[in-house]
Each structure stands twice: as structure tokens, then as C-alpha cells.
Amino acid sequence: MVLTNSQMEYILHLFLEEVNTHPNRRKGAATSKVNAFIALLPSKQPIDRQMSRRSTTAKKRAIARNNKIHPSKKDPEMEELEEQGIDVSNLEDEEDVHRVMNAIKQLPCPLAAKRRFRAKLLQKEIKQSSGCCGGSNTNRQNWRKFKIWKKEMSYKLEPWGSWLKNVEGHQGTGVVSYFVFLRWLFFLNLVIFILMLLFVTIPYVAFSNNGYTYVVTGSGVSGMSVASEQTCSPLYQVNVSSDAKTLIQDFLQGSGWMEKTAMFYGFYDSQDLNSFVAGHYSLPLAYLLTSLVILLFSLITMARYTMQSFRENLEDQNEKHQYCNRVFGGWDFALSEEGTAVLKHRSLYKDLAGELAEQRHHEARKNMSSNDKCRLYTIRFFINFMVICILGGSGYLIYWVTDWVTSFLADPNYKTNNDAIVVLLVEFLPSLTITALNGIVPLIFGIVVKAENYTPEFTIKITLIRTVFLRLASLAVLIATIYRIVSCTDKETTCNVGQNACDSLRCWETYVGQNFFKLIVLDFLVKVGVTLGYELPRKILTTKCDAAICKKIGLAEFDIPKNVLDIVYTQTLCWLGFFYAPLIPALATISMFVLFYLKYLSAMYNTNPPEIPYKASKSNNFFMIVLMIAFFLCCLPVGYTMVKLTPSYGCGPFRIYSYMTVCVDATISNFPSWLQTIIGIFTSGSFIIILLVLLSLIIYYTSSKSGARAKMIVMLKEQMIMEGKDKQFLLNRIYELTGEKPGAKKKDNKRPPSNGPRNGPPPSAVKTVNEVHQNGNVSKDNDIEELWA
Amino acid sequence: MGTSNSVKNFTEEELRHYRKLTVFTKNEILHVYEKFQSLGTKDEPLDKDSKISREVMYNLKELRVNPFRDRIVTVFSSRGDGSLTFEDFLDMMSVFSVKSPREVKAEYAFRIYDFDEDDYIGYEDIKELVNRQTGEETLTAMDLERLIDNIYDESDIDEDGTISYPEFENIVENCPELIHRFRFRL
């Protein structure tokens, strides 16, 4: 809309009148009348009156409407509270007061102001609330007291709190996020261990057993054979030697005397236990249900952890704000040491300079000739092909080694024919192969990715993805190899043990458990070894030796992604192994406990913070996703074992069943018939299908809602741009009318007077118009052209 | 040791008041008070009514190497002269604590980064911000200008050449690192 000159003059006349009747209260205001007018704009009011900028206009309108209906004399404090969007108009009972108190707590103003509000609020007379839900007033107060007590306790008991603070001061928040993750996983493993201990190990060890009663065999359930158990159990023998060297070896390998302990599956029996609760306790059922509960619990805690951070961090929007992230979120406020602060400054400088250089590169790269592009793409294709070959080669190596080792160990004379050391080495060969591959291949990935000429961010991402793939693939190959060994078809009929070409495993679940046991032990030893054998020497070198080359080598860097992947790997092993070796979570817990202190020493004394600033929230999300993928991959073998594989006849808590899930059938068959029918309905196919359809409907609904919201965001952003342009246009017209040139005003740089909140003049509107013109914003110039036309 | 002394200084009532006005529990408030007292000397012990001058405040562990410490002290000083009473100090630790809500941190971050106190983060503000963070080495003028242009491209929605508070809130929404790093662990 274009106003005529006379209209604009009239408007300006009104404005100037307004300005004259409300003389500007602020000291030191610029003399220009236009500036004085601009200072009256709502968006320019000083901060203490503008704390309401957080409250929405809708809220303010609602409050104003309320005021019109119930006009009442208000104290200035109440008015101020209302401007900030807190509804104080109808304070009737304690609940409302409590709500307003909580809102006051969240205000961004000094304590003295909050105290003023609170005092005013407490002066009001409030009638006692009549209890509706939740009983009387005292109940609610007690509940609140309890919540407060809980908060106090959890602050006192926060484990390792002071240690984390030290690391944060020395290395920054990126490294601390690793420790927080480690602590979280430690507690998860502790809970898993306690669950297994409580419901499986302790009952089996403490209670006497009743034999194979109806509780475990059910009534009229097929797929059971107590007789074969009688024949095969005695045949499962483990040679226990008392030689000291062998004892230690067995401890590390999980064979010999270790095999007969509660650590492994083979220790447990499929019997009914004489518990004090009801005289009966079906151990097979307890084993199965505890495993399922553990998996479910892990899933729920992971989902909660992920949802909390998802709310703060939406993936694709991050890409559009990388400079803002670097500049505004660059400095780590937790740093408190001089040395690391200097390193942080340097790292920030390198990061910004690097990113800007990369931008220049990017422009250059866009203008690459087609020849160069063709070359680049061929190189990338070739390198990706090479990566796949490396992964394939590693997989085959693992398969071949595992196969060879199993046939070597199945030979009954292997112990007598070979030295003890050789036997130890052979036992650990599969684990050694996997660990060695996990260490060496990522280094190769790091070297070849340089030739692919990606942006630094993408380089890190793709190396990480390849490493994750390597680790998961090596585990998958191991599982596949073991499966092949276990499901070999040439088995003798009495006890289902392999013969001739197949390796004879009397208790195959324990064998699987032993493999994972060895993996975890080796993984732990390697981690300790690397910390002591790689980082410590470098530190000693840097401090003791004065030569230039020693200084150049310097301290090692605390490589956060690698460390996080390490503990994700440990957790995956724990999830895979706990079904076959119920006390493996204990191993994982101990390993993480020791690792915490080891890494603490490493972080505080032996390493420097990473050079590239680590984006904690984004990366935490990525690692959580990796953990979830690993979890689902772990559910597959465990679930398949439960449902499809035949348990060993001679050992374990499922030895009388033909499938592990038969124990659930047996228990259900003992229920009253009406319960059986209900369970039948809930597990029938049609019910599951209805559930699936319902879930898909919910997913469709929520996704369409989020699509609509995204469109709304785009629209609102466009509106905001238009509003800004409107403001600029109007200001330009005003300047044009008053004849004042925008460039003529200088910013008033006076410091605000010290007796009170900021009330200096905000003449930045002038400045912004200056800058807009200086930055050569073409559209604005065009506007002005139009004005003069 | 310190705890019994500090408890003598506060009544239950006062502790309860502070608990209701900040995000802290009672124990945390006492801990903050210990921190406050640790800034005093043997000759001039501090109690809850004393105020600390700017220079002494800079000795606090968390502020020692912080490039924005002058801004932090200015923003939280209720008298405006750069001295902090215990309540200002409690305010500061509360805003920077892990439990304080995002909106409060965003508000204070905005005030801290607004070096010329004109309620906008403008060109000069961002320049000062970047220079303080890179420490001894500074970016070239050309690089700096391109950087600030990039930042405006990303965040200045109404294209007025400055970042107003709503635009800053938008940045905070999209850059979780800002809030993540804007804290002192107690």
C-alpha cells in the first residue's frame, strides 16, 4: 500500500504529538524526534519490562480479556507478573498459588524481584482447597515433601559426581558426555545382573529341587522327554584338573571348573524348585521370563534416553545452522583450567578457519571440470569397493578361524598333543582375530577416506559408519559360524550330539556362552592394555624427554567416538551372551567399573581434548541409534534360539523340552481352563493383526500431523520475513518524510546509569537501517527507488 | 567443617525461600554458599550479606578462564556496578546449573552475548564474540565478514541486520550445543 505524501504528513503529525505528550523518560535519549518515536515501539522497550516476550500474544490477550470481565485494582507487582504472562487474576486455592510459584521460579529475573512477587502473592488470602482428586491438602503437601526429599537424596547420591566435574573442567563437555554414557550403561548392566541373580541363580542355588513335577511338565503337553534327560545328563562330563596353571587357564577361557559354575547355561536344571513362596518355582519359566524382561527393560530405558535427547535435537535442522552452532555454542563454560582453555581457543580458531576454508573449497569444487569430477567419482567408487572387499575378507577370516578352532578342540586328544600355551592361544584365536580386526581395520579406513575428498564432517561420519558396520558384521559372522556348527545335521539319535563330520558338543549353549565369555574377557584386557601401553608411554615421553621430536609426538588425543563405540561393543556382547551365560552381565559391570577409573586417569593426565570440537548432543544421538540397532540385532539370535533351536538333552534349564518355549505351554496347561481360553484369544493370529492395524493407523495419524506442522513453520517464517520488511519500509518512509538521512545518526554509546536497570536509549533501529544499506541489500535499494519514482 | 558454619548463617525459613525461588535443593544451596565463602580471605570472611567485587569474582574456578566473565558478572550484578551479593551469586549458579530450564538459559545467554546492551546482537557483538573465542589468533577481516554473513543467512529471519531475541530463541532451538555447554556443574 502506498500512502500519499499528505497522508504520511498527517500520520507523522500524530506521531510527533504523541512524542511530545509522553516525553521520553529515558536519560540521554537522542534528540531526533523520529528516534524518540522509534524508542516507543514495543519491540524496543528495555528488558525489565520486556520479560513478557516469552509469553505469547494469545496468552496476553486472554489475560486482558479476563481483566475486562473482572476489573480489579491491582498491585504493581501483580501487573508485572501478568505482563510476563503469568495469570494471577483468579487465585483461589493452594493449587493455583503453587502453580504461580512454580512459574515465578522459572522467570529470568534477579532473586530480589522474585522474592518481591512471592511476598506479594503470599499476602493474598487464599481459601483452603477442597480435595477433589488426591485427597486432602495435607496429602498433597506430603507428596510434595516427598518429592523434594527425593531430589535432595539424588543430589547427594549422584555417583561419581565430583569426578565428572573434574573431567569437565579439564577436558570439556564433549569428553564428559562419554563418561555420562559409560555410567548409564554401567547401571543398566548392574540392573540386568541383579535381575538374573535374583530370579535365576539364587533360587537355583538356595532352594532344594522337587524334580520334574507337573509344574515343569504340565499336563498333556507334547514336546517333552524326561527319559532322554535321564540318559543324557550323566553323559555330560567336564574334566576338571587341579593343576594350578590349568585352573587359571580355565578361568580365563570359561572351560574346566568354570564350566560347571553358575556362570554358564549348563549349570542349571529344568526342575521345579521348592521355594518358600508357594512350594513351587519353575526354573525354566523363570529363566525364559527373566531374559525377556531384561530385553524389554533395556529397550525401554534406551527409548527413554533417546526421546529425551531427540526433543532437543532434530537432525536435519542442524545442517542449516552450523555456523551459529560454532559461534554461539562454541565456548565450553565448564572449562576451568588454563591449559585446556588455551587448547580450546586454538581448537575453535582452527574449526572456524577450517570451515571457512572448506566453504571456499566447496565453491571451487563446484566449478570443477567434468574430467576432474569423473576422476573423483571413480576414485570414490573404487575405494568403496575396496572397503566392501576388506569387510568381506575380514568376515571370511573370522569364519575360517572359528571353524578351524572348533574342529581342533573337538579332537579328544588335543590337550595331550599340544603345549598348554598353544592350547590357550588356539582357544582365544577367534576372539583375538575379531579384536585385532576391530583395531586395525578402522585405521585403514581412516587412511583411505582421505583420498575420497569429502567434507570434514562427512569424512568423520562415513568413517564412523564403516567402523560400526565392521564391528556388527564381525559379530554377525561369528554368530553365523557358531550357528552352522551347532545346527550341523549329522547327529546321533540318543542324545542329539554331533558325530563324524559334525563337532560333538554335548552342551552347545555353554559352548556359545564360552565364546562370548572369551570375547568379553579379551575385549577388557585389550582396553586396559591400550590405555597403559599406548597413552602412558606417550605421556612419559612428553614429560621426561626434552628433544624436539618428543614434543612433536605430544600427548595422545582422547578419541571420543572410538571410546564410545568400544563400550557400545561391550554392551552388545553382554546382550548377546547373557542368555547363554547368565552371569556375563556381572563381567560387563565389572569391566565398565574398572574402565571408568582407567579412562578417568587417562582423561585427566594422559590425553588432550580432541582437536575437532565434539558435538555432544548430535553424536550422542548417533551412538544411541547404533546401540538400538545393535540391540535389535542381538534380539534375533536370542529369539531364534528360544523359538527354533533344540536345547541340549544333557544340560541346561530346558533339557526336557524339544523347544525352549514349550515350558510356557507347560505352565499355561496348568492354569484353569477359562484363563487358557483368554490367553488363547490374545495370542491368536487375528488379535495380533487387529493390533498391527491399530498401530499403523496411529503412526499414520501422527506423521500426517507432523507434516502439517512443518508446513505451518514454513508459513510462519515467511510471515516473519514479511513483517520485518514492512517495518523497514515504514521506517524508510518516515526518514524520507522527515528529511533525515538514515546515515546521519550515530549510535549513542553511553553506558546505562548505574542506579537501576538498563534504560539507555536503544537507537539500534538507526544502526540496522545503516547496516542494511551498507551491506548492499539490493531489495531495499529497490524499495527506495520506488519511493522516489 | 564448612557445612555447620553455613547452616548457622541461614535459618530454615531462608533456606526454604531459596529453595522455592531457585532450582536448587537445600544441600546444593549450602554448597553454593560454601563456594561463595571460599572467595573470601581469612582477614575478610564473607557472609550472606557481603558483596564481592568484580576482581575477586574472577577468582572463582568456573570464571577463571572464561572469556565472557566480565559480561557474566555485569549481567548478574543486580546493582549494576559489577559486584555480586550472595543472592546474585545464587542466581548465577542457578541459571548455569544443569537443572535450569532452557528458556532461562537462552535469555541469559542473549544478555551475555549482547556486548553493547542494545537488546540486539548486532554486527559488532558477533565480531566481539568470535574474537573472544578464538583467543590469541584472530580470523582475518575478510573471513570474519564472511562468517558473520553466513550467520545472518542462517538466523536473521526478518533480515534487519541484527539478531533479535526471537531469532536467538530460534537459534537455540536448532543448536542444542549452546544450551549443552552453557553450564557449570555444581
PDB file of C-alpha atoms in Angstrom, chain A residues 49 51-53 55-56 59-68 70 72 74-91 100 107 117 124:
ATOM      1  CA  ARG A  49       9.501  -4.526  31.137  1.00  0.00           C
ATOM      2  CA  MET A  51      10.378 -10.191  30.245  1.00  0.00           C
ATOM      3  CA  SER A  52       6.982 -10.939  28.848  1.00  0.00           C
ATOM      4  CA  ARG A  53       8.494 -11.565  25.461  1.00  0.00           C
ATOM      5  CA  SER A  55       4.582 -15.178  26.740  1.00  0.00           C
ATOM      6  CA  THR A  56       2.548 -15.475  23.623  1.00  0.00           C
ATOM      7  CA  LYS A  59      -1.927 -15.526  26.473  1.00  0.00           C
ATOM      8  CA  LYS A  60      -1.695 -11.779  26.879  1.00  0.00           C
ATOM      9  CA  ARG A  61      -4.957 -11.296  25.050  1.00  0.00           C
ATOM     10  CA  ALA A  62      -6.626 -13.845  27.276  1.00  0.00           C
ATOM     11  CA  ILE A  63      -5.396 -12.075  30.370  1.00  0.00           C
ATOM     12  CA  ALA A  64      -6.524  -8.708  29.044  1.00  0.00           C
ATOM     13  CA  ARG A  65      -9.927 -10.153  28.242  1.00  0.00           C
ATOM     14  CA  ASN A  66     -10.142 -11.515  31.741  1.00  0.00           C
ATOM     15  CA  ASN A  67      -9.282  -8.139  33.158  1.00  0.00           C
ATOM     16  CA  LYS A  68     -12.104  -6.543  31.234  1.00  0.00           C
ATOM     17  CA  HIS A  70     -13.263  -8.844  36.218  1.00  0.00           C
ATOM     18  CA  SER A  72      -9.954  -5.135  39.893  1.00  0.00           C
ATOM     19  CA  LYS A  74      -4.066  -4.477  41.126  1.00  0.00           C
ATOM     20  CA  ASP A  75      -0.778  -4.057  42.791  1.00  0.00           C
ATOM     21  CA  PRO A  76       2.072  -3.091  40.537  1.00  0.00           C
ATOM     22  CA  GLU A  77       3.691  -6.450  41.208  1.00  0.00           C
ATOM     23  CA  MET A  78       0.660  -8.352  40.066  1.00  0.00           C
ATOM     24  CA  GLU A  79       0.566  -6.244  36.959  1.00  0.00           C
ATOM     25  CA  GLU A  80       4.161  -7.000  36.251  1.00  0.00           C
ATOM     26  CA  LEU A  81       3.535 -10.691  36.700  1.00  0.00           C
ATOM     27  CA  GLU A  82       0.704 -10.513  34.244  1.00  0.00           C
ATOM     28  CA  GLU A  83       2.808  -8.753  31.689  1.00  0.00           C
ATOM     29  CA  GLN A  84       5.111 -11.686  31.931  1.00  0.00           C
ATOM     30  CA  GLY A  85       2.328 -13.979  31.003  1.00  0.00           C
ATOM     31  CA  ILE A  86       1.528 -15.456  34.387  1.00  0.00           C
ATOM     32  CA  ASP A  87      -2.174 -15.496  35.031  1.00  0.00           C
ATOM     33  CA  VAL A  88      -2.777 -14.132  38.518  1.00  0.00           C
ATOM     34  CA  SER A  89      -6.314 -12.973  38.054  1.00  0.00           C
ATOM     35  CA  ASN A  90      -8.145 -15.791  39.763  1.00  0.00           C
ATOM     36  CA  LEU A  91      -6.093 -17.145  42.586  1.00  0.00           C
ATOM     37  CA  VAL A 100       2.114 -19.396  40.089  1.00  0.00           C
ATOM     38  CA  LEU A 107      11.379 -16.261  35.446  1.00  0.00           C
ATOM     39  CA  PHE A 117       6.489 -11.287  43.745  1.00  0.00           C
ATOM     40  CA  LYS A 124      -3.296 -12.728  49.454  1.00  0.00           C
TER      41      LYS A 124
END
